[in-house]
PDB file of C-alpha atoms in Angstrom:
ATOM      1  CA  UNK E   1     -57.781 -94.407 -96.799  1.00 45.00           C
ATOM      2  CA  UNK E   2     -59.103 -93.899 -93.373  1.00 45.00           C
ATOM      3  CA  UNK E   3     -58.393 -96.118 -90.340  1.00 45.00           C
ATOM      4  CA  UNK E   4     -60.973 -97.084 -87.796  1.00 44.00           C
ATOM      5  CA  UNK E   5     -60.786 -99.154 -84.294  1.00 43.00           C
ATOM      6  CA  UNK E   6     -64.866-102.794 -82.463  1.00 41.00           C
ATOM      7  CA  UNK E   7     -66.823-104.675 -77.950  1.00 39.00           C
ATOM      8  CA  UNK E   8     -58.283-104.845 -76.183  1.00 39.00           C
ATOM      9  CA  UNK E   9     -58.164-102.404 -77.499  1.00 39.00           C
ATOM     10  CA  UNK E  10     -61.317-102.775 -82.041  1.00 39.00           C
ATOM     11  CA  UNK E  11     -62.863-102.022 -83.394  1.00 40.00           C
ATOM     12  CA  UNK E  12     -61.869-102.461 -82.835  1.00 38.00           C
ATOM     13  CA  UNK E  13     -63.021 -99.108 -84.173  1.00 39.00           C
ATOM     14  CA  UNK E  14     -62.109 -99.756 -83.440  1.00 39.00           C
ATOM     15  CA  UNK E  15     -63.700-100.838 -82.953  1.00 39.00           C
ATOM     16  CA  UNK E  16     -66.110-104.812 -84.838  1.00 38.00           C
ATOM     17  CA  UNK E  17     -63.050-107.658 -82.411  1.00 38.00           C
ATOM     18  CA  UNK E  18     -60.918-110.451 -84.106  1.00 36.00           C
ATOM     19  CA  UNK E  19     -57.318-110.226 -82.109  1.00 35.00           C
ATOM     20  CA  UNK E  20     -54.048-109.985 -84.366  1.00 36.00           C
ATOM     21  CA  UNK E  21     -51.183-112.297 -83.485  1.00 35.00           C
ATOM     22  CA  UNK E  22     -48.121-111.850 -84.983  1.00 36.00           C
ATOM     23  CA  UNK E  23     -41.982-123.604 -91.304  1.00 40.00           C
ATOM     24  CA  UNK E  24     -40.050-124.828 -93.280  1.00 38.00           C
ATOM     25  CA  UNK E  25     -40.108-127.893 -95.378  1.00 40.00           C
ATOM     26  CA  UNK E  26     -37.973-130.823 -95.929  1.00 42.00           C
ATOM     27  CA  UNK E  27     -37.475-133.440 -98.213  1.00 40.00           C
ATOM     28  CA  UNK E  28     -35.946-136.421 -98.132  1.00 44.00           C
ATOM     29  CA  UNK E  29     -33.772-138.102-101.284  1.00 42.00           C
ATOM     30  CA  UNK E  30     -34.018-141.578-102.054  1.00 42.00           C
ATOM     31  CA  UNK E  31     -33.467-143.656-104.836  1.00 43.00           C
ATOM     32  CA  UNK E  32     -37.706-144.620-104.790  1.00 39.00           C
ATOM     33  CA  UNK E  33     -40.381-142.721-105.166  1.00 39.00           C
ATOM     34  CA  UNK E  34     -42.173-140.929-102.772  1.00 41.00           C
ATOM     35  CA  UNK E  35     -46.126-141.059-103.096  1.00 42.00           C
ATOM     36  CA  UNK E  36     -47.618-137.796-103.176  1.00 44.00           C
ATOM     37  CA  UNK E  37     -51.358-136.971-101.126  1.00 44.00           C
ATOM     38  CA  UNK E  38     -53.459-135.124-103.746  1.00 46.00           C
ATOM     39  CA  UNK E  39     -54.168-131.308-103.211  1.00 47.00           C
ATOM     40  CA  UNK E  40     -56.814-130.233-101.675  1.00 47.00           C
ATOM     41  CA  UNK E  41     -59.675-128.633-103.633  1.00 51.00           C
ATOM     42  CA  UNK E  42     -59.781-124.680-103.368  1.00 46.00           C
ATOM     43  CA  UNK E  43     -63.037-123.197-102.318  1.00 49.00           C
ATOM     44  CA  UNK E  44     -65.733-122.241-104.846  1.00 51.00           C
ATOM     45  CA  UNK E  45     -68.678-120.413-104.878  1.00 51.00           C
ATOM     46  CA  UNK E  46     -70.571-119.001-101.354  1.00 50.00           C
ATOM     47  CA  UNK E  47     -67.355-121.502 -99.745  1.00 47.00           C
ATOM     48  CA  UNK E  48     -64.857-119.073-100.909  1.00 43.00           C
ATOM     49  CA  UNK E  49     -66.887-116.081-100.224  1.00 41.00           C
ATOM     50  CA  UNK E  50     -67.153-116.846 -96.456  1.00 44.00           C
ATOM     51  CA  UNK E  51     -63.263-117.925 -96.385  1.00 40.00           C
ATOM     52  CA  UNK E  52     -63.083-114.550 -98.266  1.00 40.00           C
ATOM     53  CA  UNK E  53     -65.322-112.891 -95.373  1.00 40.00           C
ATOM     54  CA  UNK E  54     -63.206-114.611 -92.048  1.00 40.00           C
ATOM     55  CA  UNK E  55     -59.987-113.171 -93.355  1.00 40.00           C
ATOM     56  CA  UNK E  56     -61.301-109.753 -93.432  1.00 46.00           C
ATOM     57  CA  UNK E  57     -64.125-109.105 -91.099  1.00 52.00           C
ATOM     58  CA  UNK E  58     -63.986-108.205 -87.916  1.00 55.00           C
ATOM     59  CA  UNK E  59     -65.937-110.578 -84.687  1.00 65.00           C
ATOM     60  CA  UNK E  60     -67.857-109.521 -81.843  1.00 76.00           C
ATOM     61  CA  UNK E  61     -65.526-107.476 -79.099  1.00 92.00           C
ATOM     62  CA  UNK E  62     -65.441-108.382 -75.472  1.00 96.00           C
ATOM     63  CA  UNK E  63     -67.892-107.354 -73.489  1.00 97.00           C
ATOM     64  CA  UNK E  64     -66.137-105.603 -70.227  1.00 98.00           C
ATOM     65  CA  UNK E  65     -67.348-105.073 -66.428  1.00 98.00           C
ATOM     66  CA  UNK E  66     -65.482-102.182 -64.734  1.00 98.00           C
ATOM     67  CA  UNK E  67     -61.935-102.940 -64.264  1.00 98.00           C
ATOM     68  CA  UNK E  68     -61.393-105.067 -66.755  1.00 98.00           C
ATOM     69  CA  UNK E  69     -59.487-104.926 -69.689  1.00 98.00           C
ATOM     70  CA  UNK E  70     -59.807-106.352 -73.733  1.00 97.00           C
ATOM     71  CA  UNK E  71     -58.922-105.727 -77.019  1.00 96.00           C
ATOM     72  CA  UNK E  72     -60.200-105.067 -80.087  1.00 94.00           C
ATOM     73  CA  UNK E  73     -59.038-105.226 -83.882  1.00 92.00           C
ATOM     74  CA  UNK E  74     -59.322-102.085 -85.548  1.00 92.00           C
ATOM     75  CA  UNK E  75     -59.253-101.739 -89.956  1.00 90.00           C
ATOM     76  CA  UNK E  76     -59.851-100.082 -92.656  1.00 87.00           C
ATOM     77  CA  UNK E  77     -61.689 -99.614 -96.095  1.00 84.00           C
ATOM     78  CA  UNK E  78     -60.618 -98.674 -99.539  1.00 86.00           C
ATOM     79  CA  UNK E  79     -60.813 -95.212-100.765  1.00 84.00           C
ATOM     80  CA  UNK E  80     -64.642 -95.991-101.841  1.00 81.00           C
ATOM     81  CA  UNK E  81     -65.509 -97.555 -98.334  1.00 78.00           C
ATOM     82  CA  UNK E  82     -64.978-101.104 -99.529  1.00 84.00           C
ATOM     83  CA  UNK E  83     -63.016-104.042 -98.655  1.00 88.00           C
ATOM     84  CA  UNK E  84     -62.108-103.950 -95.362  1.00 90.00           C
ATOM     85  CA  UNK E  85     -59.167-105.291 -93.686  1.00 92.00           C
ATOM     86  CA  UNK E  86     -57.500-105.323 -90.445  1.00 91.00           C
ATOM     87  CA  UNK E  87     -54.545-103.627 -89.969  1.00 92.00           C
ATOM     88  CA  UNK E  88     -53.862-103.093 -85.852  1.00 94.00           C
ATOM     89  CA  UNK E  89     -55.227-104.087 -82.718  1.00 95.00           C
ATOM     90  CA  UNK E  90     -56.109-101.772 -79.209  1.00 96.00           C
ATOM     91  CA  UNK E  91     -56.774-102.552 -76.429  1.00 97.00           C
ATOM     92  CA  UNK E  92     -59.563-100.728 -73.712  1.00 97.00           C
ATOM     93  CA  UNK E  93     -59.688-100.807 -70.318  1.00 98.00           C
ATOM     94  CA  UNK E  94     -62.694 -99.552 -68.244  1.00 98.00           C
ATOM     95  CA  UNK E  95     -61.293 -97.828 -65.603  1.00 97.00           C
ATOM     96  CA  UNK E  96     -64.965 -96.426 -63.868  1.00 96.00           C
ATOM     97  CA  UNK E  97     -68.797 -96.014 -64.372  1.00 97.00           C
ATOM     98  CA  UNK E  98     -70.263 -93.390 -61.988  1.00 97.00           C
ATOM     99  CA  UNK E  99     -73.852 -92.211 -62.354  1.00 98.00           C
ATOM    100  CA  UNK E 100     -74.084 -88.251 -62.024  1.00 95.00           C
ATOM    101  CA  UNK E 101     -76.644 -85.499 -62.349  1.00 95.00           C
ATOM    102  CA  UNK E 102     -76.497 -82.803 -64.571  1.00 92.00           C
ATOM    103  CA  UNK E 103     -74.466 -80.383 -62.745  1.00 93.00           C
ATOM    104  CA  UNK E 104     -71.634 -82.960 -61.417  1.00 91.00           C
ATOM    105  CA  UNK E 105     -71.503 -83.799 -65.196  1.00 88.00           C
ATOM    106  CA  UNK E 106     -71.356 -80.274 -66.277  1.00 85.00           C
ATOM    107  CA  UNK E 107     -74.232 -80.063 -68.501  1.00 85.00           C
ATOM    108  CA  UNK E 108     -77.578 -77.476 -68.499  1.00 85.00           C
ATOM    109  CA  UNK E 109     -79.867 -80.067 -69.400  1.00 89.00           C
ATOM    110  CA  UNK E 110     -80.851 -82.776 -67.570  1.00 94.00           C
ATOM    111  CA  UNK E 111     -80.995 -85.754 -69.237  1.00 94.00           C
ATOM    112  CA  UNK E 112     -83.160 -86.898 -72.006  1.00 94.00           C
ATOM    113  CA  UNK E 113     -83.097 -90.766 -71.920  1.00 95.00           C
ATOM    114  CA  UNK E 114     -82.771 -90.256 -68.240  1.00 94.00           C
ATOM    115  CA  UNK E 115     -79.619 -91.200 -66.269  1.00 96.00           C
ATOM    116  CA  UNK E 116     -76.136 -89.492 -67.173  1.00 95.00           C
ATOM    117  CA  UNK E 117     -73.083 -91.911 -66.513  1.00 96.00           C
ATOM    118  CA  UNK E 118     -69.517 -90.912 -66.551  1.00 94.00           C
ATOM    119  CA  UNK E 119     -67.363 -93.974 -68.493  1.00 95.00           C
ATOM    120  CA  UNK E 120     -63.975 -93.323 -68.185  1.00 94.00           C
ATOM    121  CA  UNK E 121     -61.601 -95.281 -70.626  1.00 95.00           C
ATOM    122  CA  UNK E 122     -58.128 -96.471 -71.424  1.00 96.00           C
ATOM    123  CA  UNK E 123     -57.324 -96.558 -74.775  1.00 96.00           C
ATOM    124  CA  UNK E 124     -53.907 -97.907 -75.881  1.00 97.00           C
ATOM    125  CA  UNK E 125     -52.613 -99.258 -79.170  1.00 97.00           C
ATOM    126  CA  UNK E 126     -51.233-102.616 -78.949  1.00 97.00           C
ATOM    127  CA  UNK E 127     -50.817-102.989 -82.695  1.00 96.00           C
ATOM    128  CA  UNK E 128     -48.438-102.557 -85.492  1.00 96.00           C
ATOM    129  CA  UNK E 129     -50.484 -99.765 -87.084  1.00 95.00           C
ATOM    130  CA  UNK E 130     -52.183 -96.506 -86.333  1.00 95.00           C
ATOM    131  CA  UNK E 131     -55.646 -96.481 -85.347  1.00 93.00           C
ATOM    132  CA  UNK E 132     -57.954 -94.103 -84.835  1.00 89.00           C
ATOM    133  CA  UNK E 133     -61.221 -94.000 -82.607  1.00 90.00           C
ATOM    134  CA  UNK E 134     -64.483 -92.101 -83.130  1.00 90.00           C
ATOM    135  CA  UNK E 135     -67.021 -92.509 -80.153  1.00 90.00           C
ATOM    136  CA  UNK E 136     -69.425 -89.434 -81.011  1.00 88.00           C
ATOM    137  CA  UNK E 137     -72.495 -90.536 -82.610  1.00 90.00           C
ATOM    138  CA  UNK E 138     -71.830 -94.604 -82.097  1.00 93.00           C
ATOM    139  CA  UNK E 139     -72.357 -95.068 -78.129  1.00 95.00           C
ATOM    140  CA  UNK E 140     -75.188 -96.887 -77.584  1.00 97.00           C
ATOM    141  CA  UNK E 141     -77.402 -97.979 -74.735  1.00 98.00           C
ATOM    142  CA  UNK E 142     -79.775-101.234 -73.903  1.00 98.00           C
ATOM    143  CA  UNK E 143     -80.884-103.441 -71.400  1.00 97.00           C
ATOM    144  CA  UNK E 144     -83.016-106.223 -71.206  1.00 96.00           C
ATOM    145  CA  UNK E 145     -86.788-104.134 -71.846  1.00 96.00           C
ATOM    146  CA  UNK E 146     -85.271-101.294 -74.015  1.00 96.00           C
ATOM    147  CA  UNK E 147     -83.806-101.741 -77.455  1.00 97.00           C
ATOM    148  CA  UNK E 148     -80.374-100.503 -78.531  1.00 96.00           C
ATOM    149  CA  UNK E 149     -80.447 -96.403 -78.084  1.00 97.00           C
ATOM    150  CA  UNK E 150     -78.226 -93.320 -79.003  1.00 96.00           C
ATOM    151  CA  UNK E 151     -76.147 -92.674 -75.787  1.00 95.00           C
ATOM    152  CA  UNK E 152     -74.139 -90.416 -77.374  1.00 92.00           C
ATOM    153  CA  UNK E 153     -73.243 -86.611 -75.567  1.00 88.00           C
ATOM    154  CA  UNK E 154     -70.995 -84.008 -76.720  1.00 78.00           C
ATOM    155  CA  UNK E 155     -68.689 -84.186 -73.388  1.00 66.00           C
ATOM    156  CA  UNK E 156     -66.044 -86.456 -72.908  1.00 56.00           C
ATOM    157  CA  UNK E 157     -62.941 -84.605 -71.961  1.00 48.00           C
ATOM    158  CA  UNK E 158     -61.240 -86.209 -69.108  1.00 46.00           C
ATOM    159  CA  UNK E 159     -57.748 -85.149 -68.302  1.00 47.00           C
ATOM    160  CA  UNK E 160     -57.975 -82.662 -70.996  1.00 45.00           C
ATOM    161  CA  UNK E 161     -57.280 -85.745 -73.529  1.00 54.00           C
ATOM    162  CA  UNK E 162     -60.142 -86.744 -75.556  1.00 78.00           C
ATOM    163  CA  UNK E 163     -60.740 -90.328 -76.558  1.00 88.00           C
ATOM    164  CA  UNK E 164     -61.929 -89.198 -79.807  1.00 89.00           C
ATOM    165  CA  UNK E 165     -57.808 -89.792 -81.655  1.00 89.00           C
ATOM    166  CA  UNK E 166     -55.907 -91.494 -83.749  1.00 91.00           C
ATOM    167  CA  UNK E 167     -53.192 -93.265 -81.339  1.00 94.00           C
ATOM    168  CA  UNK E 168     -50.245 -94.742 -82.808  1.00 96.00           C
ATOM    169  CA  UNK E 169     -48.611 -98.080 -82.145  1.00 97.00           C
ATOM    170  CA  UNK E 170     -47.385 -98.216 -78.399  1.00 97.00           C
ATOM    171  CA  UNK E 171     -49.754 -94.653 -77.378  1.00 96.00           C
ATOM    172  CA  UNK E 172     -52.552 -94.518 -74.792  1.00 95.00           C
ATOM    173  CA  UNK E 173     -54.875 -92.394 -73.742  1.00 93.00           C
ATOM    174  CA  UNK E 174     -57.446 -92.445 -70.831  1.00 92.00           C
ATOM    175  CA  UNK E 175     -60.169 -89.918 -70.956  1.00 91.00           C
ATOM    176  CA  UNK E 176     -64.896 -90.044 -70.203  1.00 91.00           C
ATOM    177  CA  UNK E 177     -66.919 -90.070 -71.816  1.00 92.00           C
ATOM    178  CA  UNK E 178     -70.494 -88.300 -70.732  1.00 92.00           C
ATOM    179  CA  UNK E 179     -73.414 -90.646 -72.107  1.00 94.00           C
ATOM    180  CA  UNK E 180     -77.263 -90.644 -71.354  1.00 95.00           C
ATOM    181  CA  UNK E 181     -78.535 -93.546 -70.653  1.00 97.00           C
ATOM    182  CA  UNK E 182     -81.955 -95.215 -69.907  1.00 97.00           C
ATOM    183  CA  UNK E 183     -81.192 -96.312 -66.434  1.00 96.00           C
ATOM    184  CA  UNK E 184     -78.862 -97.826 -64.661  1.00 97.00           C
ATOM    185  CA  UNK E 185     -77.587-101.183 -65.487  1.00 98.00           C
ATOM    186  CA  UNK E 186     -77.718-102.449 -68.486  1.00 98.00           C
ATOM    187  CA  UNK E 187     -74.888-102.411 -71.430  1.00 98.00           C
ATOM    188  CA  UNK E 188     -73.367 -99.290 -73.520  1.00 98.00           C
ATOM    189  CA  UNK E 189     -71.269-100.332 -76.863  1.00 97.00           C
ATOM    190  CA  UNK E 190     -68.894 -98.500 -79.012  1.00 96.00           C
ATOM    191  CA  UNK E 191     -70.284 -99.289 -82.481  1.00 93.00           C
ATOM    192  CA  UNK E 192     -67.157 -97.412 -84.853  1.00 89.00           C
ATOM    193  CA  UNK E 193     -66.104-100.226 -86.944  1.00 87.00           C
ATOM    194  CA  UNK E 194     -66.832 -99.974 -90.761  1.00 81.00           C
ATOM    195  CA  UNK E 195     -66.439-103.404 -91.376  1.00 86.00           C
ATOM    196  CA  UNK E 196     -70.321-104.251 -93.117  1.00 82.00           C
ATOM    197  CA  UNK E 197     -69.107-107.968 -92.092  1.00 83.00           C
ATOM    198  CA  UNK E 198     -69.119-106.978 -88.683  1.00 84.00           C
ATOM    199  CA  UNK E 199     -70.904-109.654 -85.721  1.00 85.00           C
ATOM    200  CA  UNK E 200     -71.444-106.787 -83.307  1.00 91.00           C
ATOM    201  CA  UNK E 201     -69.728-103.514 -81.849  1.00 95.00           C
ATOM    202  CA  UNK E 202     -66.270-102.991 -81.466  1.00 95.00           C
ATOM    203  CA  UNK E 203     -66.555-103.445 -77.369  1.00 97.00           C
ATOM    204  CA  UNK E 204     -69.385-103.094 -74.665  1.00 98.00           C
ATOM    205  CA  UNK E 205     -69.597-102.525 -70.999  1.00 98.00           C
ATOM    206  CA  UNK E 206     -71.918-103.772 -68.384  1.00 98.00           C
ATOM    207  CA  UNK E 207     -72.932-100.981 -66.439  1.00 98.00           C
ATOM    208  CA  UNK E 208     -73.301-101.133 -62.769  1.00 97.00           C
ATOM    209  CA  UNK E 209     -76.651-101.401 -61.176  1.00 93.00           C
TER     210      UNK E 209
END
């Protein structure tokens, strides 16, 4: 079974973001009877499959400016990648976005989609459950006159943490992440959720212009 955070923290992930949140009858006796309300119908056909599809699936994640903070649900699939479910909750908080060249960001080669940006990230697990992100190979990059790109760069080290962990319930971590990027401006997403029901990545992040 693997675990995966979805746009608090989602993912997550992830990190797809639905957030997680955590009656008793009585009757009275009387000597007449009390009328009864008849039971509602249960869903059939494509009504029970959606009903089927909101308790599992995952919805769009926040979409974050620098210095804010959201969260994410994170999940998991079967052992053949199937029906997903959510099982914990994290939370992210972007803590900076700086633009650098090549050699501030450590890296031979300049850039190939142009611009280098430094994201640095909190990552903390505000569920009940371990969850575990994967950023390599799911950052992306758009903006308004460029479709949805591959932002994705081997560096992303930070304080000698990498983001790239499973964290459980209660841990945080706060590493960068090194991504190439058309320009400046425009929006980078963390696309690591496995749920196919997904409504869009696990979280995204204006960039600065």
């Amino acid at each position: 079974m693997r675990a995966y955070i979805r746009r608090a923290c989602v993912p997550a992930v992830l990190l797809s973001a639905v957030l997680l949140a955590g009656c008793s009858s009585e009757s009275d006796s009387g000597d007449s009877v009390a009328s009864q309300e008849p039971a509602g119908e249960a869903p059939v056909g494509e009504a029970a499959v959606e009903a089927s599809k909101a308790a599992s699936s995952s919805g769009a994640g926040p979409v974050l400016e620098v210095g804010e903070t959201g969260e994410f649900a994170t999940g998991e699939t079967d052992e053949d990648g199937e029906n997903y479910k959510v099982t914990s909750k994290m939370s992210v908080k972007v803590v900076s976005a700086d633009y650098v060249t090549a050699e501030q960001a450590d890296r031979s080669n300049e850039p190939e989609n142009g611009q280098y940006v430094k994201l640095t990230l909190t990552l903390k697990n505000v569920g009940a459950a371990p969850a575990e992100i994967m950023t390599y190979g799911r950052m992306e990059w758009e903006d308004t006159d460029t479709a949805a790109q591959d932002a994705s760069t081997r560096d992303g080290a930070g304080d000698g943490r990498s983001l790239d962990r499973a964290c459980k319930p209660g841990q945080s971590v706060t590493g960068y992440l090194i991504l190439d990027v058309g320009d400046e401006g425009g929006t980078v997403s963390y696309n690591g959720s496995e749920d196919p029901n997904a409504e869009g990545p696990v979280f995204s992040v204006n960039l600065p212009e």
